[in-house]
GROMACS .gro file of C-alpha atoms in nm:
model
  502
    1MET     CA    1   2.538  -1.255   0.311
    2LYS     CA    2   2.681  -1.313  -0.039
    3PHE     CA    3   2.526  -1.103  -0.312
    4LYS     CA    4   2.374  -1.429  -0.465
    5LYS     CA    5   2.174  -1.487  -0.139
    6ILE     CA    6   2.068  -1.127  -0.125
    7THR     CA    7   1.944  -1.142  -0.467
    8ILE     CA    8   1.751  -1.470  -0.425
    9SER     CA    9   1.599  -1.319  -0.098
   10PHE     CA   10   1.488  -1.018  -0.295
   11LEU     CA   11   1.338  -1.214  -0.578
   12VAL     CA   12   1.138  -1.424  -0.304
   13VAL     CA   13   1.004  -1.109  -0.137
   14PHE     CA   14   0.917  -0.946  -0.475
   15THR     CA   15   0.741  -1.227  -0.604
   16LEU     CA   16   0.550  -1.287  -0.300
   17THR     CA   17   0.449  -0.906  -0.277
   18ILE     CA   18   0.315  -0.945  -0.626
   19LEU     CA   19   0.119  -1.254  -0.549
   20ALA     CA   20  -0.028  -1.076  -0.243
   21LYS     CA   21  -0.118  -0.772  -0.433
   22LEU     CA   22  -0.288  -1.010  -0.685
   23MET     CA   23  -0.468  -1.192  -0.410
   24ALA     CA   24  -0.572  -0.870  -0.265
   25PHE     CA   25  -0.703  -0.756  -0.595
   26LEU     CA   26  -0.889  -1.083  -0.657
   27SER     CA   27  -1.051  -1.020  -0.315
   28GLU     CA   28  -1.187  -0.671  -0.447
   29LEU     CA   29  -1.327  -0.864  -0.756
   30VAL     CA   30  -1.501  -1.101  -0.534
   31ILE     CA   31  -1.652  -0.831  -0.309
   32SER     CA   32  -1.757  -0.633  -0.606
   33TYR     CA   33  -1.921  -0.929  -0.767
   34TYR     CA   34  -2.136  -1.006  -0.477
   35LEU     CA   35  -2.185  -0.652  -0.337
   36GLY     CA   36  -2.152  -0.406  -0.633
   37THR     CA   37  -2.196  -0.050  -0.500
   38SER     CA   38  -2.486  -0.130  -0.282
   39TYR     CA   39  -2.540  -0.017   0.088
   40LYS     CA   40  -2.385  -0.345   0.195
   41ALA     CA   41  -2.075  -0.274  -0.008
   42ASP     CA   42  -2.060   0.060   0.165
   43ALA     CA   43  -2.075  -0.097   0.497
   44PHE     CA   44  -1.803  -0.365   0.441
   45ASN     CA   45  -1.578  -0.132   0.258
   46THR     CA   46  -1.605   0.115   0.563
   47LEU     CA   47  -1.521  -0.176   0.770
   48ASN     CA   48  -1.229  -0.254   0.550
   49GLY     CA   49  -1.120   0.122   0.561
   50VAL     CA   50  -1.103   0.116   0.938
   51HIS     CA   51  -0.896  -0.215   0.897
   52LEU     CA   52  -0.663  -0.050   0.656
   53ILE     CA   53  -0.585   0.214   0.910
   54LEU     CA   54  -0.553   0.003   1.220
   55TYR     CA   55  -0.359  -0.271   1.038
   56PRO     CA   56  -0.057  -0.057   0.942
   57MET     CA   57  -0.054   0.127   1.276
   58LEU     CA   58  -0.046  -0.197   1.472
   59SER     CA   59   0.138  -0.428   1.236
   60LEU     CA   60   0.390  -0.198   1.074
   61GLY     CA   61   0.436   0.004   1.409
   62ILE     CA   62   0.538  -0.307   1.595
   63TRP     CA   63   0.759  -0.431   1.315
   64ALA     CA   64   0.927  -0.098   1.283
   65VAL     CA   65   1.029  -0.077   1.657
   66PHE     CA   66   1.061  -0.436   1.754
   67LEU     CA   67   1.277  -0.581   1.466
   68PRO     CA   68   1.590  -0.362   1.515
   69VAL     CA   69   1.616  -0.427   1.887
   70TYR     CA   70   1.549  -0.805   1.837
   71LYS     CA   71   1.816  -0.823   1.574
   72LYS     CA   72   2.081  -0.624   1.779
   73ILE     CA   73   2.024  -0.853   2.075
   74SER     CA   74   2.060  -1.173   1.857
   75VAL     CA   75   2.394  -1.051   1.705
   76THR     CA   76   2.566  -0.869   1.994
   77ILE     CA   77   2.458  -1.127   2.271
   78ASN     CA   78   2.266  -1.438   2.151
   79VAL     CA   79   1.948  -1.566   1.999
   80LYS     CA   80   1.823  -1.698   2.337
   81GLU     CA   81   1.822  -1.350   2.491
   82ALA     CA   82   1.654  -1.204   2.186
   83ASP     CA   83   1.374  -1.470   2.223
   84ILE     CA   84   1.335  -1.371   2.593
   85LEU     CA   85   1.271  -1.027   2.481
   86ALA     CA   86   1.041  -1.135   2.201
   87ASN     CA   87   0.818  -1.335   2.463
   88LYS     CA   88   0.809  -1.018   2.697
   89ILE     CA   89   0.695  -0.800   2.401
   90LEU     CA   90   0.469  -1.078   2.288
   91ASN     CA   91   0.287  -1.084   2.631
   92LEU     CA   92   0.261  -0.715   2.657
   93PHE     CA   93   0.108  -0.671   2.308
   94ILE     CA   94  -0.126  -0.968   2.355
   95LEU     CA   95  -0.271  -0.792   2.671
   96ILE     CA   96  -0.295  -0.458   2.485
   97SER     CA   97  -0.462  -0.617   2.177
   98LEU     CA   98  -0.723  -0.800   2.388
   99VAL     CA   99  -0.813  -0.459   2.563
  100PHE     CA  100  -0.821  -0.287   2.207
  101SER     CA  101  -1.042  -0.575   2.067
  102VAL     CA  102  -1.298  -0.541   2.372
  103VAL     CA  103  -1.307  -0.166   2.311
  104LEU     CA  104  -1.377  -0.225   1.952
  105PHE     CA  105  -1.656  -0.464   2.022
  106PHE     CA  106  -1.841  -0.253   2.281
  107PHE     CA  107  -1.784   0.084   2.116
  108ALA     CA  108  -1.846  -0.033   1.756
  109ASP     CA  109  -2.148   0.183   1.696
  110ILE     CA  110  -1.948   0.510   1.809
  111ILE     CA  111  -1.662   0.424   1.605
  112VAL     CA  112  -1.889   0.378   1.300
  113GLY     CA  113  -2.066   0.706   1.378
  114MET     CA  114  -1.725   0.876   1.351
  115VAL     CA  115  -1.595   0.715   1.028
  116ALA     CA  116  -1.920   0.728   0.839
  117PRO     CA  117  -2.145   1.001   0.989
  118GLY     CA  118  -2.351   1.040   0.670
  119PHE     CA  119  -2.470   0.675   0.653
  120ASN     CA  120  -2.841   0.604   0.709
  121HIS     CA  121  -2.954   0.396   1.000
  122GLU     CA  122  -2.966   0.050   0.827
  123THR     CA  123  -2.617   0.105   0.691
  124LYS     CA  124  -2.470   0.201   1.026
  125LEU     CA  125  -2.633  -0.104   1.199
  126LEU     CA  126  -2.481  -0.322   0.939
  127THR     CA  127  -2.132  -0.166   0.955
  128THR     CA  128  -2.152  -0.202   1.353
  129ASP     CA  129  -2.230  -0.569   1.335
  130LEU     CA  130  -1.955  -0.640   1.099
  131LEU     CA  131  -1.705  -0.429   1.311
  132GLN     CA  132  -1.810  -0.636   1.624
  133ILE     CA  133  -1.755  -0.966   1.421
  134VAL     CA  134  -1.396  -0.870   1.318
  135SER     CA  135  -1.282  -0.699   1.658
  136ILE     CA  136  -1.108  -1.029   1.773
  137GLN     CA  137  -0.892  -1.037   1.468
  138TYR     CA  138  -0.633  -0.786   1.588
  139VAL     CA  139  -0.522  -1.013   1.857
  140PHE     CA  140  -0.396  -1.261   1.602
  141ILE     CA  141  -0.262  -1.009   1.363
  142ILE     CA  142  -0.053  -0.866   1.631
  143ILE     CA  143   0.092  -1.201   1.728
  144ALA     CA  144   0.151  -1.273   1.356
  145SER     CA  145   0.333  -0.936   1.311
  146ILE     CA  146   0.580  -1.006   1.601
  147TYR     CA  147   0.651  -1.347   1.473
  148SER     CA  148   0.702  -1.215   1.125
  149ALA     CA  149   0.957  -0.957   1.256
  150MET     CA  150   1.143  -1.243   1.421
  151LEU     CA  151   1.144  -1.444   1.110
  152GLU     CA  152   1.279  -1.157   0.882
  153ALA     CA  153   1.562  -1.108   1.157
  154HIS     CA  154   1.646  -1.466   1.092
  155LYS     CA  155   1.632  -1.409   0.719
  156LYS     CA  156   1.329  -1.636   0.669
  157PHE     CA  157   1.160  -1.401   0.421
  158PHE     CA  158   0.935  -1.664   0.256
  159ALA     CA  159   0.782  -1.768   0.596
  160SER     CA  160   0.719  -1.385   0.670
  161LYS     CA  161   0.562  -1.287   0.353
  162ILE     CA  162   0.350  -1.600   0.282
  163ARG     CA  163   0.115  -1.497   0.563
  164GLU     CA  164  -0.023  -1.205   0.364
  165ILE     CA  165  -0.116  -1.450   0.074
  166VAL     CA  166  -0.285  -1.715   0.284
  167SER     CA  167  -0.500  -1.457   0.466
  168TYR     CA  168  -0.711  -1.398   0.169
  169LEU     CA  169  -0.803  -1.761   0.125
  170PRO     CA  170  -1.102  -1.778   0.369
  171LEU     CA  171  -1.260  -1.491   0.180
  172PHE     CA  172  -1.270  -1.671  -0.166
  173ILE     CA  173  -1.379  -2.016   0.005
  174LEU     CA  174  -1.644  -1.868   0.239
  175GLY     CA  175  -1.794  -1.622  -0.007
  176PHE     CA  176  -1.819  -1.890  -0.279
  177PHE     CA  177  -2.006  -2.153  -0.047
  178TYR     CA  178  -2.189  -1.949   0.202
  179TYR     CA  179  -2.264  -1.594   0.086
  180ASP     CA  180  -2.631  -1.714  -0.032
  181GLU     CA  181  -2.705  -1.828   0.335
  182TYR     CA  182  -2.524  -1.567   0.547
  183GLY     CA  183  -2.488  -1.267   0.307
  184VAL     CA  184  -2.224  -0.989   0.370
  185LYS     CA  185  -2.154  -1.104   0.717
  186VAL     CA  186  -1.965  -1.415   0.562
  187PHE     CA  187  -1.684  -1.166   0.450
  188ALA     CA  188  -1.640  -1.046   0.805
  189TYR     CA  189  -1.604  -1.400   0.932
  190ALA     CA  190  -1.345  -1.457   0.648
  191LEU     CA  191  -1.137  -1.172   0.782
  192VAL     CA  192  -1.132  -1.324   1.131
  193PHE     CA  193  -1.043  -1.675   0.986
  194GLY     CA  194  -0.764  -1.498   0.761
  195SER     CA  195  -0.600  -1.351   1.061
  196ILE     CA  196  -0.605  -1.684   1.238
  197LEU     CA  197  -0.444  -1.837   0.929
  198ARG     CA  198  -0.191  -1.549   0.913
  199PHE     CA  199  -0.090  -1.649   1.266
  200LEU     CA  200  -0.090  -2.021   1.224
  201ILE     CA  201   0.111  -2.044   0.904
  202VAL     CA  202   0.421  -1.882   1.059
  203LEU     CA  203   0.449  -2.121   1.338
  204PRO     CA  204   0.619  -2.409   1.174
  205PHE     CA  205   0.907  -2.194   1.063
  206LEU     CA  206   0.984  -2.067   1.416
  207ASN     CA  207   1.228  -2.360   1.434
  208TRP     CA  208   1.547  -2.216   1.572
  209GLY     CA  209   1.476  -2.344   1.932
  210TYR     CA  210   1.211  -2.074   2.012
  211LYS     CA  211   0.952  -2.155   2.267
  212PHE     CA  212   0.668  -1.934   2.368
  213ARG     CA  213   0.647  -1.850   2.753
  214ILE     CA  214   0.434  -1.640   2.959
  215ASP     CA  215   0.666  -1.357   3.095
  216LEU     CA  216   0.518  -1.038   3.233
  217ASP     CA  217   0.841  -0.915   3.384
  218LEU     CA  218   0.856  -0.588   3.187
  219LYS     CA  219   1.132  -0.409   3.389
  220ASN     CA  220   1.378  -0.432   3.091
  221LYS     CA  221   1.555  -0.152   2.919
  222ASN     CA  222   1.497  -0.280   2.570
  223VAL     CA  223   1.125  -0.335   2.647
  224ILE     CA  224   1.090   0.024   2.777
  225GLU     CA  225   1.285   0.140   2.461
  226ILE     CA  226   1.040  -0.044   2.226
  227PHE     CA  227   0.734   0.078   2.414
  228LYS     CA  228   0.868   0.444   2.419
  229ASN     CA  229   0.929   0.439   2.023
  230PHE     CA  230   0.600   0.268   1.963
  231PRO     CA  231   0.386   0.591   1.957
  232ALA     CA  232   0.600   0.768   1.691
  233ALA     CA  233   0.598   0.445   1.479
  234ILE     CA  234   0.221   0.411   1.489
  235THR     CA  235   0.168   0.785   1.421
  236ASN     CA  236   0.379   0.767   1.101
  237ALA     CA  237   0.174   0.480   0.980
  238ALA     CA  238  -0.161   0.622   1.088
  239VAL     CA  239  -0.095   0.965   0.924
  240ILE     CA  240  -0.036   0.789   0.595
  241GLN     CA  241  -0.374   0.607   0.629
  242LEU     CA  242  -0.560   0.932   0.719
  243ASN     CA  243  -0.619   1.023   0.369
  244THR     CA  244  -0.814   0.714   0.296
  245LEU     CA  245  -1.012   0.763   0.619
  246VAL     CA  246  -1.092   1.139   0.532
  247ASP     CA  247  -1.233   1.034   0.176
  248ARG     CA  248  -1.441   0.758   0.329
  249ILE     CA  249  -1.608   0.988   0.593
  250LEU     CA  250  -1.685   1.252   0.338
  251SER     CA  251  -1.795   1.012   0.070
  252SER     CA  252  -2.040   0.856   0.331
  253THR     CA  253  -2.243   1.183   0.288
  254LEU     CA  254  -2.278   1.137  -0.098
  255GLU     CA  255  -2.499   0.889  -0.277
  256ILE     CA  256  -2.512   0.528  -0.206
  257GLY     CA  257  -2.208   0.345  -0.366
  258ALA     CA  258  -1.967   0.653  -0.320
  259VAL     CA  259  -1.785   0.470  -0.049
  260SER     CA  260  -1.731   0.150  -0.246
  261SER     CA  261  -1.640   0.320  -0.569
  262LEU     CA  262  -1.360   0.516  -0.392
  263SER     CA  263  -1.226   0.184  -0.237
  264TYR     CA  264  -1.229   0.008  -0.569
  265GLY     CA  265  -1.072   0.291  -0.747
  266GLN     CA  266  -0.799   0.325  -0.500
  267ARG     CA  267  -0.723  -0.037  -0.500
  268LEU     CA  268  -0.689  -0.039  -0.859
  269VAL     CA  269  -0.448   0.240  -0.857
  270ASN     CA  270  -0.243   0.055  -0.573
  271VAL     CA  271  -0.184  -0.240  -0.813
  272PHE     CA  272   0.046  -0.003  -1.026
  273ASN     CA  273   0.195   0.191  -0.717
  274GLY     CA  274   0.259  -0.102  -0.488
  275ILE     CA  275   0.429  -0.313  -0.743
  276VAL     CA  276   0.647  -0.057  -0.924
  277SER     CA  277   0.757   0.205  -0.678
  278THR     CA  278   0.776  -0.020  -0.381
  279ALA     CA  279   0.990  -0.257  -0.576
  280ILE     CA  280   1.229   0.005  -0.668
  281ALA     CA  281   1.233   0.166  -0.335
  282THR     CA  282   1.312  -0.175  -0.173
  283VAL     CA  283   1.604  -0.251  -0.426
  284TRP     CA  284   1.740   0.102  -0.367
  285TYR     CA  285   1.710   0.123   0.006
  286PRO     CA  286   2.029  -0.069   0.113
  287THR     CA  287   2.223   0.120  -0.168
  288ALA     CA  288   2.108   0.462  -0.039
  289THR     CA  289   2.193   0.362   0.311
  290GLU     CA  290   2.547   0.260   0.213
  291LEU     CA  291   2.610   0.593   0.016
  292VAL     CA  292   2.483   0.796   0.317
  293ALA     CA  293   2.707   0.599   0.542
  294LYS     CA  294   3.007   0.676   0.317
  295ASN     CA  295   2.905   1.036   0.267
  296GLU     CA  296   2.895   0.981  -0.118
  297LYS     CA  297   2.628   1.277  -0.172
  298ARG     CA  298   2.719   1.310  -0.533
  299GLU     CA  299   2.657   0.945  -0.597
  300LEU     CA  300   2.341   0.956  -0.396
  301LYS     CA  301   2.207   1.234  -0.604
  302ASN     CA  302   2.282   1.065  -0.945
  303HIS     CA  303   2.098   0.761  -0.821
  304LEU     CA  304   1.805   0.963  -0.715
  305ILE     CA  305   1.787   1.141  -1.046
  306LYS     CA  306   1.800   0.824  -1.229
  307ILE     CA  307   1.535   0.657  -1.025
  308ILE     CA  308   1.306   0.957  -1.075
  309TYR     CA  309   1.356   0.920  -1.444
  310LEU     CA  310   1.271   0.555  -1.441
  311ILE     CA  311   0.961   0.585  -1.229
  312SER     CA  312   0.845   0.871  -1.463
  313ALA     CA  313   0.917   0.658  -1.758
  314VAL     CA  314   0.665   0.390  -1.633
  315MET     CA  315   0.418   0.586  -1.429
  316ILE     CA  316   0.357   0.898  -1.665
  317PRO     CA  317   0.248   0.675  -1.955
  318VAL     CA  318   0.042   0.444  -1.715
  319THR     CA  319  -0.144   0.758  -1.603
  320PHE     CA  320  -0.220   0.874  -1.961
  321ILE     CA  321  -0.345   0.522  -2.038
  322SER     CA  322  -0.555   0.505  -1.748
  323VAL     CA  323  -0.721   0.830  -1.804
  324PHE     CA  324  -0.789   0.753  -2.156
  325TYR     CA  325  -0.950   0.419  -2.090
  326SER     CA  326  -1.078   0.472  -1.728
  327ALA     CA  327  -1.433   0.349  -1.797
  328ASP     CA  328  -1.323   0.043  -2.005
  329ILE     CA  329  -1.062  -0.065  -1.761
  330VAL     CA  330  -1.305  -0.062  -1.466
  331SER     CA  331  -1.580  -0.240  -1.696
  332THR     CA  332  -1.335  -0.503  -1.801
  333ILE     CA  333  -1.204  -0.577  -1.431
  334PHE     CA  334  -1.526  -0.519  -1.219
  335GLU     CA  335  -1.842  -0.530  -1.451
  336ARG     CA  336  -2.015  -0.854  -1.340
  337GLY     CA  337  -2.264  -0.978  -1.099
  338ALA     CA  338  -2.425  -0.695  -0.875
  339PHE     CA  339  -2.158  -0.438  -1.027
  340GLU     CA  340  -2.345  -0.276  -1.293
  341GLN     CA  341  -2.301   0.031  -1.526
  342LYS     CA  342  -2.373   0.277  -1.250
  343SER     CA  343  -2.097   0.121  -1.043
  344VAL     CA  344  -1.877   0.135  -1.343
  345THR     CA  345  -1.935   0.509  -1.377
  346LEU     CA  346  -1.886   0.603  -1.013
  347THR     CA  347  -1.562   0.375  -0.996
  348SER     CA  348  -1.418   0.505  -1.313
  349LEU     CA  349  -1.454   0.880  -1.193
  350ALA     CA  350  -1.275   0.773  -0.864
  351PHE     CA  351  -1.011   0.582  -1.036
  352THR     CA  352  -0.925   0.878  -1.277
  353GLY     CA  353  -0.897   1.108  -0.981
  354TYR     CA  354  -0.664   0.884  -0.795
  355ILE     CA  355  -0.450   0.788  -1.099
  356LEU     CA  356  -0.363   1.161  -1.157
  357GLY     CA  357  -0.153   1.137  -0.833
  358LEU     CA  358   0.040   0.814  -0.926
  359CYS     CA  359   0.368   0.970  -0.999
  360PHE     CA  360   0.362   1.176  -0.686
  361TYR     CA  361   0.287   0.890  -0.467
  362SER     CA  362   0.581   0.700  -0.628
  363TYR     CA  363   0.814   1.005  -0.607
  364LYS     CA  364   0.746   1.048  -0.241
  365GLU     CA  365   0.809   0.688  -0.153
  366ILE     CA  366   1.165   0.714  -0.325
  367ILE     CA  367   1.242   1.039  -0.138
  368ASP     CA  368   1.130   0.884   0.189
  369VAL     CA  369   1.405   0.638   0.142
  370VAL     CA  370   1.663   0.923   0.143
  371PHE     CA  371   1.505   1.057   0.471
  372TYR     CA  372   1.492   0.706   0.646
  373SER     CA  373   1.856   0.644   0.542
  374ASN     CA  374   1.958   0.967   0.729
  375GLY     CA  375   1.753   0.865   1.017
  376ASP     CA  376   1.517   1.160   0.974
  377THR     CA  377   1.175   0.997   1.055
  378LYS     CA  378   1.043   1.318   1.195
  379MET     CA  379   1.065   1.473   0.857
  380VAL     CA  380   0.875   1.183   0.687
  381MET     CA  381   0.598   1.245   0.952
  382LYS     CA  382   0.586   1.625   0.897
  383ILE     CA  383   0.551   1.581   0.513
  384SER     CA  384   0.269   1.324   0.578
  385ILE     CA  385   0.081   1.567   0.807
  386VAL     CA  386   0.119   1.833   0.539
  387THR     CA  387  -0.034   1.592   0.278
  388VAL     CA  388  -0.321   1.490   0.503
  389LEU     CA  389  -0.416   1.862   0.606
  390SER     CA  390  -0.394   1.951   0.228
  391ASN     CA  391  -0.633   1.676   0.142
  392ILE     CA  392  -0.878   1.769   0.409
  393ILE     CA  393  -0.897   2.110   0.278
  394LEU     CA  394  -0.921   2.021  -0.084
  395ASN     CA  395  -1.177   1.757  -0.007
  396LEU     CA  396  -1.395   2.026   0.160
  397ILE     CA  397  -1.365   2.246  -0.145
  398LEU     CA  398  -1.396   1.992  -0.414
  399ILE     CA  399  -1.677   1.747  -0.280
  400ASN     CA  400  -1.954   2.004  -0.341
  401ILE     CA  401  -1.829   2.081  -0.690
  402LEU     CA  402  -1.721   1.750  -0.821
  403GLY     CA  403  -1.861   1.478  -0.592
  404VAL     CA  404  -1.669   1.139  -0.596
  405PHE     CA  405  -1.425   1.267  -0.849
  406GLY     CA  406  -1.361   1.565  -0.645
  407LEU     CA  407  -1.262   1.346  -0.335
  408SER     CA  408  -1.006   1.133  -0.536
  409LEU     CA  409  -0.865   1.422  -0.719
  410ALA     CA  410  -0.819   1.606  -0.377
  411THR     CA  411  -0.603   1.314  -0.266
  412SER     CA  412  -0.400   1.338  -0.586
  413LEU     CA  413  -0.351   1.695  -0.543
  414ALA     CA  414  -0.260   1.678  -0.196
  415SER     CA  415   0.012   1.393  -0.288
  416MET     CA  416   0.170   1.661  -0.528
  417ILE     CA  417   0.182   1.915  -0.242
  418GLY     CA  418   0.336   1.658  -0.016
  419PHE     CA  419   0.597   1.576  -0.299
  420ILE     CA  420   0.677   1.945  -0.380
  421TYR     CA  421   0.739   1.991   0.002
  422SER     CA  422   0.970   1.684   0.036
  423PHE     CA  423   1.146   1.787  -0.271
  424PHE     CA  424   1.244   2.105  -0.116
  425LYS     CA  425   1.329   1.932   0.216
  426ILE     CA  426   1.544   1.680   0.057
  427LYS     CA  427   1.813   1.936  -0.034
  428LYS     CA  428   1.934   1.898   0.322
  429TYR     CA  429   2.087   1.567   0.218
  430VAL     CA  430   2.087   1.581  -0.165
  431ASN     CA  431   2.180   1.910  -0.353
  432ILE     CA  432   1.906   1.834  -0.620
  433HIS     CA  433   1.718   2.107  -0.819
  434ALA     CA  434   1.401   2.096  -1.026
  435ARG     CA  435   1.580   2.227  -1.334
  436GLU     CA  436   1.809   1.910  -1.335
  437ILE     CA  437   1.518   1.686  -1.405
  438THR     CA  438   1.246   1.909  -1.578
  439SER     CA  439   1.382   1.859  -1.939
  440GLU     CA  440   1.365   1.487  -1.908
  441LEU     CA  441   1.018   1.481  -1.745
  442ILE     CA  442   0.873   1.733  -2.022
  443LYS     CA  443   1.021   1.473  -2.290
  444ILE     CA  444   0.845   1.177  -2.119
  445ILE     CA  445   0.502   1.367  -2.071
  446VAL     CA  446   0.501   1.482  -2.435
  447ALA     CA  447   0.601   1.144  -2.575
  448SER     CA  448   0.335   0.974  -2.349
  449LEU     CA  449   0.061   1.226  -2.449
  450ILE     CA  450   0.127   1.198  -2.827
  451SER     CA  451   0.136   0.817  -2.819
  452SER     CA  452  -0.160   0.777  -2.595
  453THR     CA  453  -0.350   0.997  -2.829
  454ILE     CA  454  -0.241   0.825  -3.144
  455ALA     CA  455  -0.343   0.470  -2.977
  456TYR     CA  456  -0.676   0.609  -2.870
  457ILE     CA  457  -0.775   0.720  -3.215
  458ILE     CA  458  -0.690   0.400  -3.355
  459TYR     CA  459  -0.861   0.233  -3.060
  460LYS     CA  460  -1.210   0.373  -3.168
  461TYR     CA  461  -1.182   0.166  -3.496
  462PHE     CA  462  -1.112  -0.170  -3.340
  463MET     CA  463  -1.377  -0.432  -3.355
  464PHE     CA  464  -1.247  -0.672  -3.111
  465ALA     CA  465  -1.376  -0.788  -2.779
  466LEU     CA  466  -1.324  -0.503  -2.496
  467LEU     CA  467  -1.027  -0.665  -2.332
  468LEU     CA  468  -0.851  -0.741  -2.657
  469LYS     CA  469  -0.908  -0.377  -2.767
  470LEU     CA  470  -0.747  -0.248  -2.455
  471LEU     CA  471  -0.445  -0.493  -2.466
  472SER     CA  472  -0.384  -0.388  -2.851
  473SER     CA  473  -0.408  -0.028  -2.769
  474VAL     CA  474  -0.158  -0.048  -2.474
  475PHE     CA  475   0.078  -0.225  -2.714
  476ILE     CA  476   0.043   0.042  -2.970
  477THR     CA  477   0.116   0.317  -2.706
  478ILE     CA  478   0.420   0.139  -2.584
  479ILE     CA  479   0.555   0.124  -2.949
  480PHE     CA  480   0.490   0.475  -3.029
  481TYR     CA  481   0.605   0.597  -2.671
  482SER     CA  482   0.940   0.421  -2.714
  483LEU     CA  483   0.973   0.569  -3.082
  484PHE     CA  484   0.916   0.932  -2.936
  485LEU     CA  485   1.146   0.870  -2.653
  486ILE     CA  486   1.422   0.782  -2.902
  487ILE     CA  487   1.345   1.071  -3.130
  488PHE     CA  488   1.346   1.308  -2.843
  489LYS     CA  489   1.684   1.152  -2.713
  490ALA     CA  490   1.560   1.104  -2.375
  491LYS     CA  491   1.830   1.005  -2.107
  492THR     CA  492   1.580   0.729  -1.977
  493ILE     CA  493   1.643   0.524  -2.299
  494ARG     CA  494   2.021   0.533  -2.222
  495ILE     CA  495   1.976   0.442  -1.866
  496ILE     CA  496   1.754   0.138  -1.951
  497ILE     CA  497   2.006   0.017  -2.223
  498GLY     CA  498   2.283   0.056  -1.975
  499TYR     CA  499   2.122  -0.147  -1.714
  500ILE     CA  500   2.028  -0.429  -1.976
  501LYS     CA  501   2.395  -0.439  -2.099
  502TYR     CA  502   2.511  -0.451  -1.723
   0.00000   0.00000   0.00000
């Protein structure tokens, strides 16, 4: 593929990713408007938390092991043989997903008891009802995931990514028209309809001659290879999500609204993390893979250092701004409907705790690229396990001292531990030392702290509406931050100017 086509594909994926993040965030606003931080919100957010663990395990797990084999067969043999394999895998996972959905339905009360042991009887019953309603959605999610992998193998990125966006539409429509009549259950039905839409939207794009056929002949080396690698893939995806599950389980033992406040706070942080670090990782991944293949370790190291500088230059000031204006940010975005002042206070505490780990989440995502480029998926899993174990220990220590803030802070501290561990392990592939980046990071931290403090002092004297005050303060912070980076002769400024000239 020519560079121009690669660039266009990247822009399509990047734009749709931003739109999907926006839709996810808007869905949070809708949920917060109708439910606030009530016991109904806790029930739905617990359901959503279970989904956020199961979805990556199933969707990303299948995608990770199926796509490479499908692509290899389509290139080395032909597309028809690849489609035959796709039908075998599709039939297999449809059966697995049906069994999985039945288990979810009949054992919903046990599952709820495990993930939210601190809920009272009423909240547990509601959460169980919601989980039973959505249990069937995983059949459609798995089918859509396999079709999505096929589309990406055929470089139909728009078709693959648009499914994430349309899946949120039923939540907005059903919530607006039917919430008063059906209450919180309408959002559970919206998730089911969203999963069906996710599946239906990709069908018109499977237009290269593919036809679905029932094929249960699984005595095929490629099917065996995919099925053998699937447990490792879902383990990788599951371990990453366990931090969220641990927070939810422990928060269910706190006051009503704790589960929801953590959910809203984490989603707010994910807006920054998902767009910035994921975008950079996506752009860098092909280059890193090429450099590893050519054994150009020095160039790989230079790229890694520059990317750490660029992520720091964005994420560190974002962290300071978020901490300074935490309550006002949450109030501006969420405070309406059932989301009252108490909800703002709880959510701002959770948001502050999570945002302190923003840089570490991003650093780890970039370092993971180096491990993946070298084919070292086991190390990524080990780092994730270390992070989860650290989170569990820190949660148990901090929950009784700091409550909701303690749980979110524990996640950030665990991410820091995971990053430090990965930074030392990356030396196997890149000879990088902390002293090579420390000086630049100190300049960025000092510039961020001074500029944020100046802007916050000025902010106190603003007489505008809250949103305008926040935007004005962010603008002032950016001006002073850029000025101090220039005064400190930060390397990041030269890197950015170099990219602009290029």
